[in-house]
JSON list of C-alpha atoms in Angstrom, two decimals:
[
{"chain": "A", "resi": 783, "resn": "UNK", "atom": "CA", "xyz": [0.00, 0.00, 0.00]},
{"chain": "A", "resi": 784, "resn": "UNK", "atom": "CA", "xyz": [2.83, 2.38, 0.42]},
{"chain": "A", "resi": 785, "resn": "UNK", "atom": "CA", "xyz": [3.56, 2.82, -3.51]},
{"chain": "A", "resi": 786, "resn": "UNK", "atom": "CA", "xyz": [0.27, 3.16, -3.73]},
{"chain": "A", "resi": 787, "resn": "UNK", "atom": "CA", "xyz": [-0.86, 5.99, -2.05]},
{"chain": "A", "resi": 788, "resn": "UNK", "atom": "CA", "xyz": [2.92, 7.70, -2.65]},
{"chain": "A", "resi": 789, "resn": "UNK", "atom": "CA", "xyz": [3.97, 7.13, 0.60]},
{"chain": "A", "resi": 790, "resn": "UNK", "atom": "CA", "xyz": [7.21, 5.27, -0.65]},
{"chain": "A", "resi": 791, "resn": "UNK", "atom": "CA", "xyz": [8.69, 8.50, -2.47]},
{"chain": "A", "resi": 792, "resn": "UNK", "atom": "CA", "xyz": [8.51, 10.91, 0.59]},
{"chain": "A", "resi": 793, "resn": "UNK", "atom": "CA", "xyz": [10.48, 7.65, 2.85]},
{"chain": "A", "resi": 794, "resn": "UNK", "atom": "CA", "xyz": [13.10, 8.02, 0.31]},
{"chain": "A", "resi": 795, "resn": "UNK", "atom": "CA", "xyz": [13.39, 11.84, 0.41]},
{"chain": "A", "resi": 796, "resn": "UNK", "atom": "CA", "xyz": [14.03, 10.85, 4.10]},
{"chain": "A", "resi": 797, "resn": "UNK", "atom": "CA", "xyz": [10.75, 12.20, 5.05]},
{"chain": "A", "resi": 798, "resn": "UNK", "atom": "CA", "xyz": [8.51, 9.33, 7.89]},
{"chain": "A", "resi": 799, "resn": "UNK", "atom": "CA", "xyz": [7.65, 11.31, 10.58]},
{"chain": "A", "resi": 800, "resn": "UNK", "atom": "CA", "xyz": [10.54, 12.21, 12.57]},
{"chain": "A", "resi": 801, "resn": "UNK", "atom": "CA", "xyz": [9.50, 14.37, 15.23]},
{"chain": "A", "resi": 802, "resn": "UNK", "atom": "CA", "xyz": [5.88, 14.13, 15.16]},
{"chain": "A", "resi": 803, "resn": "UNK", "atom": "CA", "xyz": [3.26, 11.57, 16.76]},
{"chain": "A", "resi": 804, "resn": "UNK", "atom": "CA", "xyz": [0.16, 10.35, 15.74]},
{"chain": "A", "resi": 805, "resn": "UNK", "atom": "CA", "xyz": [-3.36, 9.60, 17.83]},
{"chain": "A", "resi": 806, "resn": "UNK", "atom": "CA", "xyz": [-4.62, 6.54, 17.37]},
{"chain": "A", "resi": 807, "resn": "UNK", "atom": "CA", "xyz": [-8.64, 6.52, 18.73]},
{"chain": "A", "resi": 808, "resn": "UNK", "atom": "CA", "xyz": [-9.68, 2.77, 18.22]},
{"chain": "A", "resi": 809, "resn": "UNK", "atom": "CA", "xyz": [-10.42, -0.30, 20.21]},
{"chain": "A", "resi": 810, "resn": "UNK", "atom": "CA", "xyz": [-6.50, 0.11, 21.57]},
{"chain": "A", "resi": 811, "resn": "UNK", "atom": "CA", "xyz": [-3.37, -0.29, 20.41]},
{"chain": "A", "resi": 812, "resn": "UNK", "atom": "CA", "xyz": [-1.26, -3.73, 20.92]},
{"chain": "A", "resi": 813, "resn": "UNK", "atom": "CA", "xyz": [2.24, -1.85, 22.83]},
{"chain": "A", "resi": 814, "resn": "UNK", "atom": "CA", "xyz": [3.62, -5.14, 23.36]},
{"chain": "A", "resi": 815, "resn": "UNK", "atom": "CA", "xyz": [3.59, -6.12, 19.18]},
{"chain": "A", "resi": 816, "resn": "UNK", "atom": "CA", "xyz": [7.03, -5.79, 18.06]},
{"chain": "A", "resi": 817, "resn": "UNK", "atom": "CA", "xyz": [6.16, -3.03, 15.49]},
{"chain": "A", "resi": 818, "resn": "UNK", "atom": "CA", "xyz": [4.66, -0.67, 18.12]},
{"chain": "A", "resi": 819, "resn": "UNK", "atom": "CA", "xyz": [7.69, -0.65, 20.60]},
{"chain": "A", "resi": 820, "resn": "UNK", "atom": "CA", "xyz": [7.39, -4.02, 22.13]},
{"chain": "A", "resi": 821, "resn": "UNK", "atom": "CA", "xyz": [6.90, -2.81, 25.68]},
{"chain": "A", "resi": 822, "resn": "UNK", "atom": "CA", "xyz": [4.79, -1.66, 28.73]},
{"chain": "A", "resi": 823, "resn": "UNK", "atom": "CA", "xyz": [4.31, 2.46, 27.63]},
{"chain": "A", "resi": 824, "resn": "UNK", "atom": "CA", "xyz": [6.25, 4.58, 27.02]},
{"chain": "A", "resi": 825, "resn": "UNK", "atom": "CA", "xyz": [8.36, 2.64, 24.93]},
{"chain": "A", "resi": 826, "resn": "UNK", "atom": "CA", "xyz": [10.11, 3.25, 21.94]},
{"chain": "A", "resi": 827, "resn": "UNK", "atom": "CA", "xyz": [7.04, 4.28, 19.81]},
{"chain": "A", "resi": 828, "resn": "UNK", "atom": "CA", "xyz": [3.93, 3.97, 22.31]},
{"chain": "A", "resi": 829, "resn": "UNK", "atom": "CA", "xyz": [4.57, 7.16, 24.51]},
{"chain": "A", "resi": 830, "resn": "UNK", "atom": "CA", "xyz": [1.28, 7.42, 25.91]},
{"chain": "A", "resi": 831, "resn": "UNK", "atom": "CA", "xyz": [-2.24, 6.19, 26.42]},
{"chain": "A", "resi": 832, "resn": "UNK", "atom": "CA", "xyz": [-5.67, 6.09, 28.05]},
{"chain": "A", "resi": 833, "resn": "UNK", "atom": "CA", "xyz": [-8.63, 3.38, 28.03]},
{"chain": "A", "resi": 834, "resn": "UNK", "atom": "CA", "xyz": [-12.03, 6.54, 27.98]},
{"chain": "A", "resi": 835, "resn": "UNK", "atom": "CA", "xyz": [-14.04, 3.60, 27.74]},
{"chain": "A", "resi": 836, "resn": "UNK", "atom": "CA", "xyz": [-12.88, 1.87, 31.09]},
{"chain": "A", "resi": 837, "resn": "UNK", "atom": "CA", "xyz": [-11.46, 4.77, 32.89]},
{"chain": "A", "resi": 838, "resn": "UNK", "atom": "CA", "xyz": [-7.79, 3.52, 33.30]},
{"chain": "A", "resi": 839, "resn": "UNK", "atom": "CA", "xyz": [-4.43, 4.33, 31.38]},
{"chain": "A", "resi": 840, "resn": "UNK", "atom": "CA", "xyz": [-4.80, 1.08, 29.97]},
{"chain": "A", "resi": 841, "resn": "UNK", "atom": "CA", "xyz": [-5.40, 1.31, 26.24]},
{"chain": "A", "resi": 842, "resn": "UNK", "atom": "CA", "xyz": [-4.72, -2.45, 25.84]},
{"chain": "A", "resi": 843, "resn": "UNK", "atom": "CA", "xyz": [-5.97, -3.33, 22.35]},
{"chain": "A", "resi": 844, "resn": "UNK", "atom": "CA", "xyz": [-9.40, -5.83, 22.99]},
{"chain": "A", "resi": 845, "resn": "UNK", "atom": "CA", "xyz": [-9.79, -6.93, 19.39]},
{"chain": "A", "resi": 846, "resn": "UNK", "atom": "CA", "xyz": [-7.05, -6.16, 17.38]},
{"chain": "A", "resi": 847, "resn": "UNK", "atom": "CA", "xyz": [-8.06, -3.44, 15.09]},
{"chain": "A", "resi": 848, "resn": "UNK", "atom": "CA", "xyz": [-6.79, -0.74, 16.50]},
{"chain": "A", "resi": 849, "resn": "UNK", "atom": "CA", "xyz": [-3.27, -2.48, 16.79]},
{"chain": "A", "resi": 850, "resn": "UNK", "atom": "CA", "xyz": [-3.89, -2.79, 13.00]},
{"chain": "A", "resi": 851, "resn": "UNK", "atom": "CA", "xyz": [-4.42, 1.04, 12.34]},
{"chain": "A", "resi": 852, "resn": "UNK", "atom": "CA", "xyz": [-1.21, 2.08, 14.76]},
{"chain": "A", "resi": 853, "resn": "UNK", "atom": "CA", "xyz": [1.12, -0.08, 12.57]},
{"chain": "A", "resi": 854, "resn": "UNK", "atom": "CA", "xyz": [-0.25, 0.95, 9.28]},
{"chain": "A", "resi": 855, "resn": "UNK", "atom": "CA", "xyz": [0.19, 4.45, 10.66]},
{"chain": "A", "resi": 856, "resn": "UNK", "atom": "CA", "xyz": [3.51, 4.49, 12.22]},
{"chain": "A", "resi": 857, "resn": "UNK", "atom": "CA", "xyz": [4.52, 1.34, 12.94]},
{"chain": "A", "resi": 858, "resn": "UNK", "atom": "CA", "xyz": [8.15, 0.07, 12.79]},
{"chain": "A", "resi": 859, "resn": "UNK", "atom": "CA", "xyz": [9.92, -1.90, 10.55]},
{"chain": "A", "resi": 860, "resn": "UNK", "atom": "CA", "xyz": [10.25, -5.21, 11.22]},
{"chain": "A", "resi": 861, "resn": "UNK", "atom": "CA", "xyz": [11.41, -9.01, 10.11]},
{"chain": "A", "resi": 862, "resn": "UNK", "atom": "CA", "xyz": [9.58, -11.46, 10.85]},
{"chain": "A", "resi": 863, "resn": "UNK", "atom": "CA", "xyz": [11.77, -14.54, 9.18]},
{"chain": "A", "resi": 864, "resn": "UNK", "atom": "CA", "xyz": [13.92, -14.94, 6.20]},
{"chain": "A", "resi": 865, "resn": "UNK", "atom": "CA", "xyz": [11.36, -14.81, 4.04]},
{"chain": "A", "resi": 866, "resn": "UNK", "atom": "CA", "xyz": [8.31, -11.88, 6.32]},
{"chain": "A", "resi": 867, "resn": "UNK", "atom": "CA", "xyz": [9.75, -8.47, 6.28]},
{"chain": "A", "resi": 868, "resn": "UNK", "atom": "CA", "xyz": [7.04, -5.48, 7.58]},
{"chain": "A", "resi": 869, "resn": "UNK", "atom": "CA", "xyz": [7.66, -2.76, 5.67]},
{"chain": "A", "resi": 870, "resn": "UNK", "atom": "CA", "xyz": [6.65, -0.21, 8.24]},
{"chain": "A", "resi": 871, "resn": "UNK", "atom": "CA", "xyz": [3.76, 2.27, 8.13]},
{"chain": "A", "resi": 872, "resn": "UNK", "atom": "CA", "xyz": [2.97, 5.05, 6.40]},
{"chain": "A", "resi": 873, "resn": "UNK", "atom": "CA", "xyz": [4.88, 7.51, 8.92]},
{"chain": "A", "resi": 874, "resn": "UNK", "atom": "CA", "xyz": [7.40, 4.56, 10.76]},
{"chain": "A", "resi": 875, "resn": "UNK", "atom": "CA", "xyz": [9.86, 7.30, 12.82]},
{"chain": "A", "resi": 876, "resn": "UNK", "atom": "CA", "xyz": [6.52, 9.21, 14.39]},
{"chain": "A", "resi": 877, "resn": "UNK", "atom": "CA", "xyz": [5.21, 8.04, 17.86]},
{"chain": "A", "resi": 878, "resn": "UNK", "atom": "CA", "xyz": [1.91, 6.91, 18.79]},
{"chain": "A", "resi": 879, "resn": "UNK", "atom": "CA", "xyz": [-0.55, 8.38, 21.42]},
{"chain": "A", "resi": 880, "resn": "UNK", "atom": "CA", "xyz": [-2.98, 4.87, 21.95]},
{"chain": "A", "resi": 881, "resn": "UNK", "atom": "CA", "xyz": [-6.67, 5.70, 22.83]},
{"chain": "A", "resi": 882, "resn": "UNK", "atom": "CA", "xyz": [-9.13, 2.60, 23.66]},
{"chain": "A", "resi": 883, "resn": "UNK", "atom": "CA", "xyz": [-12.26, 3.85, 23.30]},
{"chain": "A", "resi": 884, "resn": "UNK", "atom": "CA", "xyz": [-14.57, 0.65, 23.36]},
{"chain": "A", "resi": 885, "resn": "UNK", "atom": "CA", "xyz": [-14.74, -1.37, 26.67]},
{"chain": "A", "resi": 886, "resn": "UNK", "atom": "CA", "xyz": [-13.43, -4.70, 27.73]},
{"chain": "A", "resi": 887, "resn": "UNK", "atom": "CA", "xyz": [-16.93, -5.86, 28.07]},
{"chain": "A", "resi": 888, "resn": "UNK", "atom": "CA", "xyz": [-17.96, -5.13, 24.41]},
{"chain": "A", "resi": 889, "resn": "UNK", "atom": "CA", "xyz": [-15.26, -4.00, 22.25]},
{"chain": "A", "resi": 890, "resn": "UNK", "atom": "CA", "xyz": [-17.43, -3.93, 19.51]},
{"chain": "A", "resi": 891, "resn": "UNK", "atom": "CA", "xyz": [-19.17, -0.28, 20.27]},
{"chain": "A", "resi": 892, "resn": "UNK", "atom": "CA", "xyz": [-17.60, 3.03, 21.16]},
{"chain": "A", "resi": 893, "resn": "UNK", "atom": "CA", "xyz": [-19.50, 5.99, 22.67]},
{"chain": "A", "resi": 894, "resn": "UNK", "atom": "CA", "xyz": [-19.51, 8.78, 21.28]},
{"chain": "A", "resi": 895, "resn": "UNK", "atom": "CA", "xyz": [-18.66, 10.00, 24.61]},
{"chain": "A", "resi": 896, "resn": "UNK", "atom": "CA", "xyz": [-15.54, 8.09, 25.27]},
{"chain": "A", "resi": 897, "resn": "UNK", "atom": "CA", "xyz": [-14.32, 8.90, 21.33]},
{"chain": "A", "resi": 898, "resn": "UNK", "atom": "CA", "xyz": [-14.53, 12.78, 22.28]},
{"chain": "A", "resi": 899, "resn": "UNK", "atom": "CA", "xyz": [-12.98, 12.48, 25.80]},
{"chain": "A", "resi": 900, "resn": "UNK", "atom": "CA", "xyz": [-10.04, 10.57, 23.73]},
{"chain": "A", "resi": 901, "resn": "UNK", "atom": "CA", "xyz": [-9.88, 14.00, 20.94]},
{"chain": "A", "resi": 902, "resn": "UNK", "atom": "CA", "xyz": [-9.81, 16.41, 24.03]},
{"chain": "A", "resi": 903, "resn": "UNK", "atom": "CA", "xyz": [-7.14, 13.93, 25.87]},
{"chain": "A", "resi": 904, "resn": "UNK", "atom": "CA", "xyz": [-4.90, 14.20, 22.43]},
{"chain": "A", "resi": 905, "resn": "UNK", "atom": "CA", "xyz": [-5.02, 17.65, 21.86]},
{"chain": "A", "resi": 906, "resn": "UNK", "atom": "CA", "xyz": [-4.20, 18.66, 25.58]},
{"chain": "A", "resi": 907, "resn": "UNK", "atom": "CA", "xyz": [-1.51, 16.35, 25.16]},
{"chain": "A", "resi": 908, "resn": "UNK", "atom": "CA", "xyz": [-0.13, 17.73, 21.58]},
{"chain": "A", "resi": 909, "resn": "UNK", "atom": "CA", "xyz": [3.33, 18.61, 22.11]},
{"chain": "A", "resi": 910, "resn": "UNK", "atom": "CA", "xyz": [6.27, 16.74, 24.36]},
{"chain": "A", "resi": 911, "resn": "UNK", "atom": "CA", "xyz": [9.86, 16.70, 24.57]},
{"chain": "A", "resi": 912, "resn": "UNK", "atom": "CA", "xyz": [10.32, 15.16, 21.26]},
{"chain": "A", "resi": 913, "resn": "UNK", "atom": "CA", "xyz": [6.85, 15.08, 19.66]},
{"chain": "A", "resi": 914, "resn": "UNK", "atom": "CA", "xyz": [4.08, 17.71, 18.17]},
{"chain": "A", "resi": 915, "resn": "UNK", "atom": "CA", "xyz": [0.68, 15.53, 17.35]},
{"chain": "A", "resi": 916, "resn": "UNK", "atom": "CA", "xyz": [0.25, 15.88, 13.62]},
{"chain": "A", "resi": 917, "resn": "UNK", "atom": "CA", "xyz": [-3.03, 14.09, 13.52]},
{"chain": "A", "resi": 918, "resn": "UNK", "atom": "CA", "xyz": [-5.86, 11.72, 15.17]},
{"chain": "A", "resi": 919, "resn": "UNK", "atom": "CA", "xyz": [-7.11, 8.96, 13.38]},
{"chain": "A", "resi": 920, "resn": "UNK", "atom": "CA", "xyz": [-10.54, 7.87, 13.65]},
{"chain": "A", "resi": 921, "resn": "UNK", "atom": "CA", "xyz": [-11.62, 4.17, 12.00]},
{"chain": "A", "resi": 922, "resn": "UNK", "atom": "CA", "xyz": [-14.96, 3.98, 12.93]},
{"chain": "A", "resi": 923, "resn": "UNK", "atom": "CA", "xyz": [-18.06, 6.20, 13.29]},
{"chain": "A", "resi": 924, "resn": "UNK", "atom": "CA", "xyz": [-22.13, 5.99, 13.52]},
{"chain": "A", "resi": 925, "resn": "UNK", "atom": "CA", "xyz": [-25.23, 7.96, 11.47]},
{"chain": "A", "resi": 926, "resn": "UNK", "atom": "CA", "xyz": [-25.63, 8.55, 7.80]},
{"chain": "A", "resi": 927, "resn": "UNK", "atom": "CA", "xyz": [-25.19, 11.95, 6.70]},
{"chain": "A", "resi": 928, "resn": "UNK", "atom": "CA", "xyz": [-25.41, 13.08, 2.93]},
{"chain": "A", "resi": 929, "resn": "UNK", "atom": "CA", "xyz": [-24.05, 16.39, 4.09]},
{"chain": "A", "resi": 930, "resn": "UNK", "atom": "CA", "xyz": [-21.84, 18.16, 6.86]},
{"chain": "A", "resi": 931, "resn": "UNK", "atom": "CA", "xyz": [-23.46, 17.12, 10.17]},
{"chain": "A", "resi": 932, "resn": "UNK", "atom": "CA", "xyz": [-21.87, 19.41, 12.38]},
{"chain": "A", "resi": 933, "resn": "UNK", "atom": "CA", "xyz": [-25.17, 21.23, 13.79]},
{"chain": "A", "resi": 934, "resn": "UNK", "atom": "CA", "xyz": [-26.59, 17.61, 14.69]},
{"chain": "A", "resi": 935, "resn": "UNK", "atom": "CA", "xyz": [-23.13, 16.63, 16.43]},
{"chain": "A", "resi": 936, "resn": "UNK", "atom": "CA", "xyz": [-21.98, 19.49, 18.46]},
{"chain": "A", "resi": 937, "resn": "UNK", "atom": "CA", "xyz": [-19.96, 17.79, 20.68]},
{"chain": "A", "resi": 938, "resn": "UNK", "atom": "CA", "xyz": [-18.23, 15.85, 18.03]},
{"chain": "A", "resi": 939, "resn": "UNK", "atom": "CA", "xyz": [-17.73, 19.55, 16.18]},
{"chain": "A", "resi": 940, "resn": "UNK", "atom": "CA", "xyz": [-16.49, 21.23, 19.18]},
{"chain": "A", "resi": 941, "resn": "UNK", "atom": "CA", "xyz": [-13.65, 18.25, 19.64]},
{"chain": "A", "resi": 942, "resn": "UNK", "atom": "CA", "xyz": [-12.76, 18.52, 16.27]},
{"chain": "A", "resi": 943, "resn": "UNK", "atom": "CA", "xyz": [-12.80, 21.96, 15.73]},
{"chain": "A", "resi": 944, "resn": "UNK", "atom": "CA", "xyz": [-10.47, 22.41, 18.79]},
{"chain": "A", "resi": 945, "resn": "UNK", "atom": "CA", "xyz": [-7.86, 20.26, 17.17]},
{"chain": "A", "resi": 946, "resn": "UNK", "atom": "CA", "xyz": [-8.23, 21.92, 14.12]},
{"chain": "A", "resi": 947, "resn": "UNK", "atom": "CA", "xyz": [-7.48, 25.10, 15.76]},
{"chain": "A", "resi": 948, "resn": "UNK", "atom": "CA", "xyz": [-4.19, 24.06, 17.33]},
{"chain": "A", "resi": 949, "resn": "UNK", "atom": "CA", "xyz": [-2.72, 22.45, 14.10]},
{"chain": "A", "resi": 950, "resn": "UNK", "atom": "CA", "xyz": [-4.19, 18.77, 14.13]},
{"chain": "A", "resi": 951, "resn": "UNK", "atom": "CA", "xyz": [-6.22, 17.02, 11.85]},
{"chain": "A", "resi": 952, "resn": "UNK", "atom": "CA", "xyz": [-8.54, 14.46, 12.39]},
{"chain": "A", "resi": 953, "resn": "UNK", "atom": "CA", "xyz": [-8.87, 12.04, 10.32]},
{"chain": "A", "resi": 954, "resn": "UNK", "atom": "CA", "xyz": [-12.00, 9.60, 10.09]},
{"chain": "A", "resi": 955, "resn": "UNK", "atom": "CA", "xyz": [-13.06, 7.07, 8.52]},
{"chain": "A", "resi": 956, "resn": "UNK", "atom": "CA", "xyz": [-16.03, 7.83, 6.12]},
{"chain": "A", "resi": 957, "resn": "UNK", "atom": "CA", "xyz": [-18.18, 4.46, 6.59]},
{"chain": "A", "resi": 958, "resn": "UNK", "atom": "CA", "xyz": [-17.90, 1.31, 6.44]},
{"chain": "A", "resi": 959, "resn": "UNK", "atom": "CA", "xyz": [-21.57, 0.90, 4.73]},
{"chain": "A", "resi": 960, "resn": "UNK", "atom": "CA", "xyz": [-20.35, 0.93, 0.96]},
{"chain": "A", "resi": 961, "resn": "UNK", "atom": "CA", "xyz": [-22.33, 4.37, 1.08]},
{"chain": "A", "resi": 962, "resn": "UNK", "atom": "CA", "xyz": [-21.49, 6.41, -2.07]},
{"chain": "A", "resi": 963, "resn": "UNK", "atom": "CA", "xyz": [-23.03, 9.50, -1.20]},
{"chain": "A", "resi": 964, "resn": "UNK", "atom": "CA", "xyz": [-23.17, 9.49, 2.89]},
{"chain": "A", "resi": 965, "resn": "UNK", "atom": "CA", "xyz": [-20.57, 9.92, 5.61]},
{"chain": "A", "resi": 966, "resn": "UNK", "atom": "CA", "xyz": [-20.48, 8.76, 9.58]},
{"chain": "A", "resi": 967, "resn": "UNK", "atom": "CA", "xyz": [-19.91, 11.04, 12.10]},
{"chain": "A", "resi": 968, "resn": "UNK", "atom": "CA", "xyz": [-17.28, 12.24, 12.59]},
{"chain": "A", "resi": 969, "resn": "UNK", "atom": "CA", "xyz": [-16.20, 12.15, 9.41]},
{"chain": "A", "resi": 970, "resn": "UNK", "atom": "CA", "xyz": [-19.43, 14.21, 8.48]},
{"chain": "A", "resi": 971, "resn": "UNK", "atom": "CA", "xyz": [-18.05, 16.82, 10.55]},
{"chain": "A", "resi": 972, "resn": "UNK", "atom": "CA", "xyz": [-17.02, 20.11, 8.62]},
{"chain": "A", "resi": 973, "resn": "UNK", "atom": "CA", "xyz": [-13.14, 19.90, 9.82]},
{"chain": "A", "resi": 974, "resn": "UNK", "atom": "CA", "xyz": [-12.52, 16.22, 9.75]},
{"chain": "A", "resi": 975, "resn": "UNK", "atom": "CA", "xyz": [-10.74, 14.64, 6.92]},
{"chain": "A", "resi": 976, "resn": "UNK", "atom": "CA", "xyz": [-13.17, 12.08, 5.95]},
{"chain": "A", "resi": 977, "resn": "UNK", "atom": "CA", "xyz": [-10.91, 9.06, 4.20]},
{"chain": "A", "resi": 978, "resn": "UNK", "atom": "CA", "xyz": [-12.23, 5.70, 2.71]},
{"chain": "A", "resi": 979, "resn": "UNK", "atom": "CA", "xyz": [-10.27, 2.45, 1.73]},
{"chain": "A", "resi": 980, "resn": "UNK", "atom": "CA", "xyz": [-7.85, 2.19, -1.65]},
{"chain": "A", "resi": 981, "resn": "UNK", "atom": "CA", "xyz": [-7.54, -0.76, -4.11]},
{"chain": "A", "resi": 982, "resn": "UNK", "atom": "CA", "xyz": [-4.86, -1.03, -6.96]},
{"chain": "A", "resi": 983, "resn": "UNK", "atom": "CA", "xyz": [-6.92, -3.72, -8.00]},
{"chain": "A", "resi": 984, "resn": "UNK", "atom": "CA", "xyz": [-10.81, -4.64, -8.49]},
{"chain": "A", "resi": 985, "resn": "UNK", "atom": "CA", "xyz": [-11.11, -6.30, -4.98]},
{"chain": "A", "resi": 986, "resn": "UNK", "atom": "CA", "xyz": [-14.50, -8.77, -6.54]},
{"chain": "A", "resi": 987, "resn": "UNK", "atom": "CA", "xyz": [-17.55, -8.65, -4.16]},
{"chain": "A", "resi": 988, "resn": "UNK", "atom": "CA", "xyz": [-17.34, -6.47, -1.15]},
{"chain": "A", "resi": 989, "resn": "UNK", "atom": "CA", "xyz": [-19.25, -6.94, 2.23]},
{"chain": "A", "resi": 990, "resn": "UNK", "atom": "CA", "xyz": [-20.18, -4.27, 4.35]},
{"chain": "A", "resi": 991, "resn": "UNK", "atom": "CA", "xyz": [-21.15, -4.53, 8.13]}
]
């Protein structure tokens, strides 16, 4: 996926996120995978996190997809045999903020509550001895909207809008309905940047849950 969204030619201009980090607002991020620092936080590329779901600092991925964003994101290179190399993520040298924002006892649904608490924890936490937040990423989201939503989500606006003001964008995913002319919220929200999957070939028959 690198080549294909161009990634590849800024790595060898020797640009992959030094001195930035990255938010990751999921169902937790893995800190113990070998890609994401491989130890209790901080380590090496986890430097921080926070369960808004459960209340703790926690952020202990409970399903796996979150773990799955943070290393397409910024995860590290890695080899996993002779033959398995992990080619890194899209930004590999910026560190990772890890937000769990859907609870131990269903990891399947995130509030909208605990997703905002987990915005407002990242942008108070923006800048750090070797780190300025460049973004928060967002893969999942609720509603239909054909249009910006940001009158029926204020509190979802107000988070986002705050980031924007300080220099971060949010990023979100835009559904994960097949929808060709409707977003979720947040991504539905006038400042987000509302992104959706890419294929360099025709994937056949797609589900949609």
């Amino acid at each position: 996926g690198l080549p294909l969204i161009g990634a590849d030619s800024l790595h060898r201009l020797g640009i992959s996120g030094e001195g930035t980090a990255v938010a990751i607002i999921d169902t937790g991020v893995d800190y113990l995978h070998p890609t994401l620092g491989g130890g209790r936080i901080p380590n090496s590329k986890v430097i921080y996190g926070l369960d808004t779901a459960d209340s703790d600092d926690d952020p202990m991925d409970c399903s796996g997809h979150g773990t799955a964003v943070a290393s397409v994101a910024a995860g590290s290179t890695y080899q996993w045999g002779p033959n398995r190399r992990f080619a890194g993520g899209v930004a590999p040298a910026a560190k990772i903020l890890a937000y769990k924002v859907t609870s131990d006892s269903d990891c399947l649904a995130a509030s909208s509550g605990a997703v905002i608490a987990a915005i407002e924890d990242a942008v108070l936490n923006r800048e750090g001895l070797d780190y300025r937040l460049a973004a928060i990423n967002i893969s999942l989201g609720d509603g239909v909207y054909s249009g910006p939503c940001d009158d029926a989500n204020l509190a979802y606006s107000n988070a986002v809008n705050a980031a924007a003001a300080v220099g971060v964008t949010v990023v979100a995913s835009a559904g994960n309905q097949g929808l060709a002319d409707a977003l979720n919220a947040p991504a539905c929200v006038s400042q987000s940047l509302a992104v959706g999957s890419a294929w360099d070939v025709d994937p056949g028959p797609t589900g949609f849950s």
